[in-house]
Tab-separated table of C-alpha atoms and ligand atoms in Angstrom:
chain	number	residue	atom	x	y	z
A	1	UNK	CA	3.781	6.838	-15.324
A	2	UNK	CA	3.817	8.775	-18.600
A	3	UNK	CA	0.582	10.518	-19.505
A	4	UNK	CA	-1.714	7.496	-19.208
A	5	UNK	CA	-3.727	7.040	-16.041
A	6	UNK	CA	-2.199	4.161	-14.027
A	7	UNK	CA	-4.323	1.039	-13.903
A	8	UNK	CA	-4.515	-0.815	-10.625
A	9	UNK	CA	-5.840	-4.092	-9.259
A	10	UNK	CA	-7.110	-4.248	-5.684
A	11	UNK	CA	-6.721	-7.510	-3.730
A	12	UNK	CA	-9.086	-8.149	-0.819
A	13	UNK	CA	-10.279	-10.835	1.563
A	14	UNK	CA	-13.228	-9.209	3.282
A	15	UNK	CA	-15.600	-6.302	3.476
A	16	UNK	CA	-13.546	-3.966	1.330
A	17	UNK	CA	-14.294	-0.659	3.006
A	18	UNK	CA	-10.790	0.501	2.025
A	19	UNK	CA	-11.365	-0.796	-1.504
A	20	UNK	CA	-14.520	1.327	-1.577
A	21	UNK	CA	-12.606	4.443	-0.523
A	22	UNK	CA	-10.014	3.743	-3.245
A	23	UNK	CA	-12.726	3.186	-5.868
A	24	UNK	CA	-14.529	6.365	-4.799
A	25	UNK	CA	-11.383	8.472	-5.145
A	26	UNK	CA	-10.756	7.054	-8.624
A	27	UNK	CA	-14.255	8.096	-9.690
A	28	UNK	CA	-13.844	11.507	-8.124
A	29	UNK	CA	-10.339	12.489	-9.255
A	30	UNK	CA	-9.389	10.160	-12.158
A	31	UNK	CA	-5.731	9.992	-11.027
A	32	UNK	CA	-5.786	6.206	-11.445
A	33	UNK	CA	-8.230	3.632	-12.649
A	34	UNK	CA	-9.339	0.516	-10.758
A	35	UNK	CA	-9.676	-2.152	-13.433
A	36	UNK	CA	-9.716	-5.388	-11.447
A	37	UNK	CA	-10.694	-6.538	-7.973
A	38	UNK	CA	-9.288	-9.875	-6.865
A	39	UNK	CA	-10.672	-11.700	-3.813
A	40	UNK	CA	-9.552	-14.907	-2.162
A	41	UNK	CA	-13.085	-15.636	-0.949
A	42	UNK	CA	-16.209	-15.863	-3.090
A	43	UNK	CA	-18.192	-14.362	-0.208
A	44	UNK	CA	-16.051	-11.253	0.220
A	45	UNK	CA	-18.424	-8.274	0.257
A	46	UNK	CA	-15.786	-6.314	-1.642
A	47	UNK	CA	-16.801	-8.288	-4.761
A	48	UNK	CA	-20.261	-6.769	-4.492
A	49	UNK	CA	-18.772	-3.277	-4.225
A	50	UNK	CA	-16.662	-3.857	-7.344
A	51	UNK	CA	-19.628	-5.154	-9.341
A	52	UNK	CA	-21.644	-2.092	-8.382
A	53	UNK	CA	-18.805	0.095	-9.631
A	54	UNK	CA	-18.551	-1.852	-12.913
A	55	UNK	CA	-15.093	-3.244	-12.077
A	56	UNK	CA	-14.049	-6.728	-13.243
A	57	UNK	CA	-13.675	-9.286	-10.482
A	58	UNK	CA	-11.786	-12.512	-9.992
A	59	UNK	CA	-11.981	-15.068	-7.179
A	60	UNK	CA	-8.683	-16.800	-6.436
A	61	UNK	CA	-8.268	-20.501	-5.730
A	62	UNK	CA	-5.388	-21.133	-3.360
A	63	UNK	CA	-3.726	-23.788	-5.543
A	64	UNK	CA	-3.872	-21.646	-8.666
A	65	UNK	CA	-2.505	-18.635	-6.816
A	66	UNK	CA	0.531	-20.418	-5.394
A	67	UNK	CA	1.200	-23.133	-7.954
A	68	UNK	CA	0.489	-21.427	-11.277
A	69	UNK	CA	1.117	-17.983	-12.750
A	70	UNK	CA	-2.283	-17.894	-14.447
A	71	UNK	CA	-3.277	-14.754	-12.581
A	72	UNK	CA	-0.670	-12.779	-14.545
A	73	UNK	CA	-2.708	-13.411	-17.700
A	74	UNK	CA	-5.559	-11.433	-16.167
A	75	UNK	CA	-3.196	-8.676	-15.089
A	76	UNK	CA	-1.513	-7.800	-18.383
A	77	UNK	CA	-2.844	-4.248	-18.339
A	78	UNK	CA	-2.237	-3.679	-14.632
A	79	UNK	CA	0.514	-1.243	-13.560
A	80	UNK	CA	0.352	-1.726	-9.790
A	81	UNK	CA	-1.346	-3.814	-7.108
A	82	UNK	CA	-3.063	-2.486	-4.007
A	83	UNK	CA	-3.668	-4.878	-1.117
A	84	UNK	CA	-6.618	-3.787	0.996
A	85	UNK	CA	-7.251	-6.373	3.681
A	86	UNK	CA	-5.794	-9.262	1.645
A	87	UNK	CA	-4.696	-12.045	3.984
A	88	UNK	CA	-2.593	-14.332	1.796
A	89	UNK	CA	1.162	-13.927	1.390
A	90	UNK	CA	2.119	-12.668	-2.079
A	91	UNK	CA	3.983	-15.403	-4.024
A	92	UNK	CA	7.442	-14.751	-5.530
A	93	UNK	CA	6.280	-14.743	-9.178
A	94	UNK	CA	3.906	-11.863	-8.433
A	95	UNK	CA	6.581	-9.901	-6.548
A	96	UNK	CA	8.916	-10.365	-9.517
A	97	UNK	CA	6.244	-9.206	-11.965
A	98	UNK	CA	5.522	-6.096	-9.828
A	99	UNK	CA	8.801	-5.032	-8.170
A	100	UNK	CA	8.028	-2.225	-5.680
A	101	UNK	CA	4.623	-2.030	-7.320
A	102	UNK	CA	2.586	-3.771	-4.627
A	103	UNK	CA	1.409	-1.737	-1.668
A	104	UNK	CA	-0.330	-2.794	1.554
A	105	UNK	CA	-2.033	-1.198	4.519
A	106	UNK	CA	-1.668	-2.546	8.042
A	107	UNK	CA	-3.922	-1.421	10.909
A	108	UNK	CA	-1.150	-0.672	13.414
A	109	UNK	CA	2.111	1.209	13.735
A	110	UNK	CA	4.595	-1.265	12.235
A	111	UNK	CA	6.947	-2.814	13.177
A	112	UNK	CA	4.742	-3.175	16.275
A	113	UNK	CA	1.732	-5.479	16.048
A	114	UNK	CA	2.658	-6.911	12.657
A	115	UNK	CA	3.725	-10.231	11.161
A	116	UNK	CA	2.049	-13.554	10.482
A	117	UNK	CA	-1.238	-13.986	12.322
A	118	UNK	CA	-1.488	-10.304	13.235
A	119	UNK	CA	-4.499	-9.081	11.306
A	120	UNK	CA	-7.945	-7.630	11.888
A	121	UNK	CA	-9.311	-7.742	15.424
A	122	UNK	CA	-6.249	-9.577	16.724
A	123	UNK	CA	-4.225	-6.434	16.155
A	124	UNK	CA	-6.700	-4.112	17.852
A	125	UNK	CA	-7.210	-6.489	20.790
A	126	UNK	CA	-3.440	-6.659	21.355
A	127	UNK	CA	-3.133	-2.865	21.213
A	128	UNK	CA	-6.067	-2.479	23.616
A	129	UNK	CA	-4.759	-5.091	26.059
A	130	UNK	CA	-1.331	-3.476	26.075
A	131	UNK	CA	-3.030	-0.188	27.036
A	132	UNK	CA	-1.248	1.666	24.247
A	133	UNK	CA	-1.576	5.412	24.171
A	134	UNK	CA	-1.575	5.474	20.364
A	135	UNK	CA	-2.371	3.169	17.527
A	136	UNK	CA	-2.486	3.967	13.845
A	137	UNK	CA	-1.896	2.584	10.404
A	138	UNK	CA	1.061	1.858	8.181
A	139	UNK	CA	1.213	1.875	4.397
A	140	UNK	CA	4.168	-0.085	3.055
A	141	UNK	CA	5.600	-1.801	0.004
A	142	UNK	CA	5.136	-5.547	-0.091
A	143	UNK	CA	7.958	-8.080	-0.035
A	144	UNK	CA	8.162	-11.803	0.648
A	145	UNK	CA	7.414	-11.430	4.360
A	146	UNK	CA	4.244	-10.327	6.124
A	147	UNK	CA	4.311	-6.601	6.977
A	148	UNK	CA	8.051	-6.104	6.435
A	149	UNK	CA	8.356	-4.071	3.226
A	150	UNK	CA	9.579	-0.474	3.157
A	151	UNK	CA	7.292	1.886	5.034
A	152	UNK	CA	5.881	4.727	2.916
A	153	UNK	CA	3.492	6.404	5.325
A	154	UNK	CA	2.177	6.171	8.888
A	155	UNK	CA	-0.524	8.045	10.787
A	156	UNK	CA	-1.297	7.930	14.502
A	157	UNK	CA	-4.484	8.177	16.487
A	158	UNK	CA	-4.956	8.441	20.236
A	159	UNK	CA	-6.618	5.324	21.702
A	160	UNK	CA	-5.850	5.530	25.413
A	161	UNK	CA	-9.435	6.563	26.190
A	162	UNK	CA	-10.942	3.630	24.268
A	163	UNK	CA	-13.177	1.371	26.367
A	164	UNK	CA	-12.687	-1.670	24.121
A	165	UNK	CA	-10.848	-3.003	21.082
A	166	UNK	CA	-13.757	-2.077	18.797
A	167	UNK	CA	-13.143	1.562	19.576
A	168	UNK	CA	-9.481	1.148	18.572
A	169	UNK	CA	-10.561	-0.595	15.354
A	170	UNK	CA	-13.011	2.163	14.503
A	171	UNK	CA	-10.482	4.949	14.953
A	172	UNK	CA	-7.816	3.157	12.942
A	173	UNK	CA	-10.225	2.339	10.108
A	174	UNK	CA	-11.252	5.975	9.901
A	175	UNK	CA	-7.586	6.905	9.450
A	176	UNK	CA	-7.157	4.238	6.800
A	177	UNK	CA	-10.059	5.526	4.710
A	178	UNK	CA	-8.876	9.095	4.900
A	179	UNK	CA	-5.235	8.413	3.927
A	180	UNK	CA	-4.903	5.241	1.859
A	181	UNK	CA	-6.466	6.501	-1.403
A	182	UNK	CA	-4.372	9.692	-1.344
A	183	UNK	CA	-1.138	7.834	-0.563
A	184	UNK	CA	-1.861	5.436	-3.433
A	185	UNK	CA	-2.429	8.355	-5.822
A	186	UNK	CA	0.906	9.920	-4.800
A	187	UNK	CA	2.767	6.645	-4.992
A	188	UNK	CA	1.452	6.000	-8.521
A	189	UNK	CA	2.382	9.499	-9.585
A	190	UNK	CA	6.070	9.065	-8.762
A	191	UNK	CA	6.281	5.523	-10.138
A	192	UNK	CA	8.543	5.018	-13.163
A	193	UNK	CA	6.857	3.825	-16.367
A	194	UNK	CA	7.126	0.067	-16.837
B	201	GRF	C1	-7.994	-2.959	7.327
B	201	GRF	O1	-7.948	-2.679	8.697
B	201	GRF	C2	-6.596	-3.088	6.775
B	201	GRF	O2	-5.648	-2.323	7.431
B	201	GRF	C3	-6.282	-4.531	6.998
B	201	GRF	O3	-7.502	-5.201	6.810
B	201	GRF	C4	-8.594	-4.329	7.058
B	201	GRF	C5	-9.469	-4.376	5.863
B	201	GRF	O4	-10.695	-3.736	6.087
B	201	GRF	N1	-5.174	-4.951	6.195
B	201	GRF	P1	-11.665	-3.483	4.868
B	201	GRF	O5	-11.937	-4.830	4.213
B	201	GRF	O6	-11.003	-2.533	3.938
B	201	GRF	O7	-12.912	-2.916	5.479
């Protein structure tokens, strides 16, 4: 991306533990800068994390997000978008503004346990009930469908000894925190300048 540090926006819906890991790596290594955190819920704890880190925040209204392109005004300086537990489908105008520049993390080994309605505990419960030997996480580019963009990275973890779905969730989340920030840094490094 030339010599400038890439500037990213993180989109979230919930707690934002991945957002925190991404913010922490930015502070530690300065490979990229987190300049905006966008949430689709005013109560998302991730907003609190961003404020503590001095990052600008924005709370989305559903109608504005899907029926206007106003968000792009706020994103003029943003090079790439990182989804970290963001539950809304990305609208076409945003995909067009950021072609191959929106990345997502999914808490399972796609294409298994993905698609509409497969998020959070639903994923881990399904994996647990199917008595899977492994679960894991997938980092992929975002397109117009849930969880179907090109896969960039996957990591596995053994879950066959888990006694419940919470155990699966915990192991997968640990993987997410340890890989997502590094994969983002690499992805930004090989990205062509806009
Ligand atoms: C993660 O499991 C991520 O894979 C999924 O949503 C969860 C977000 O967790 N897309 P957190 O808000 O980062 O703690």
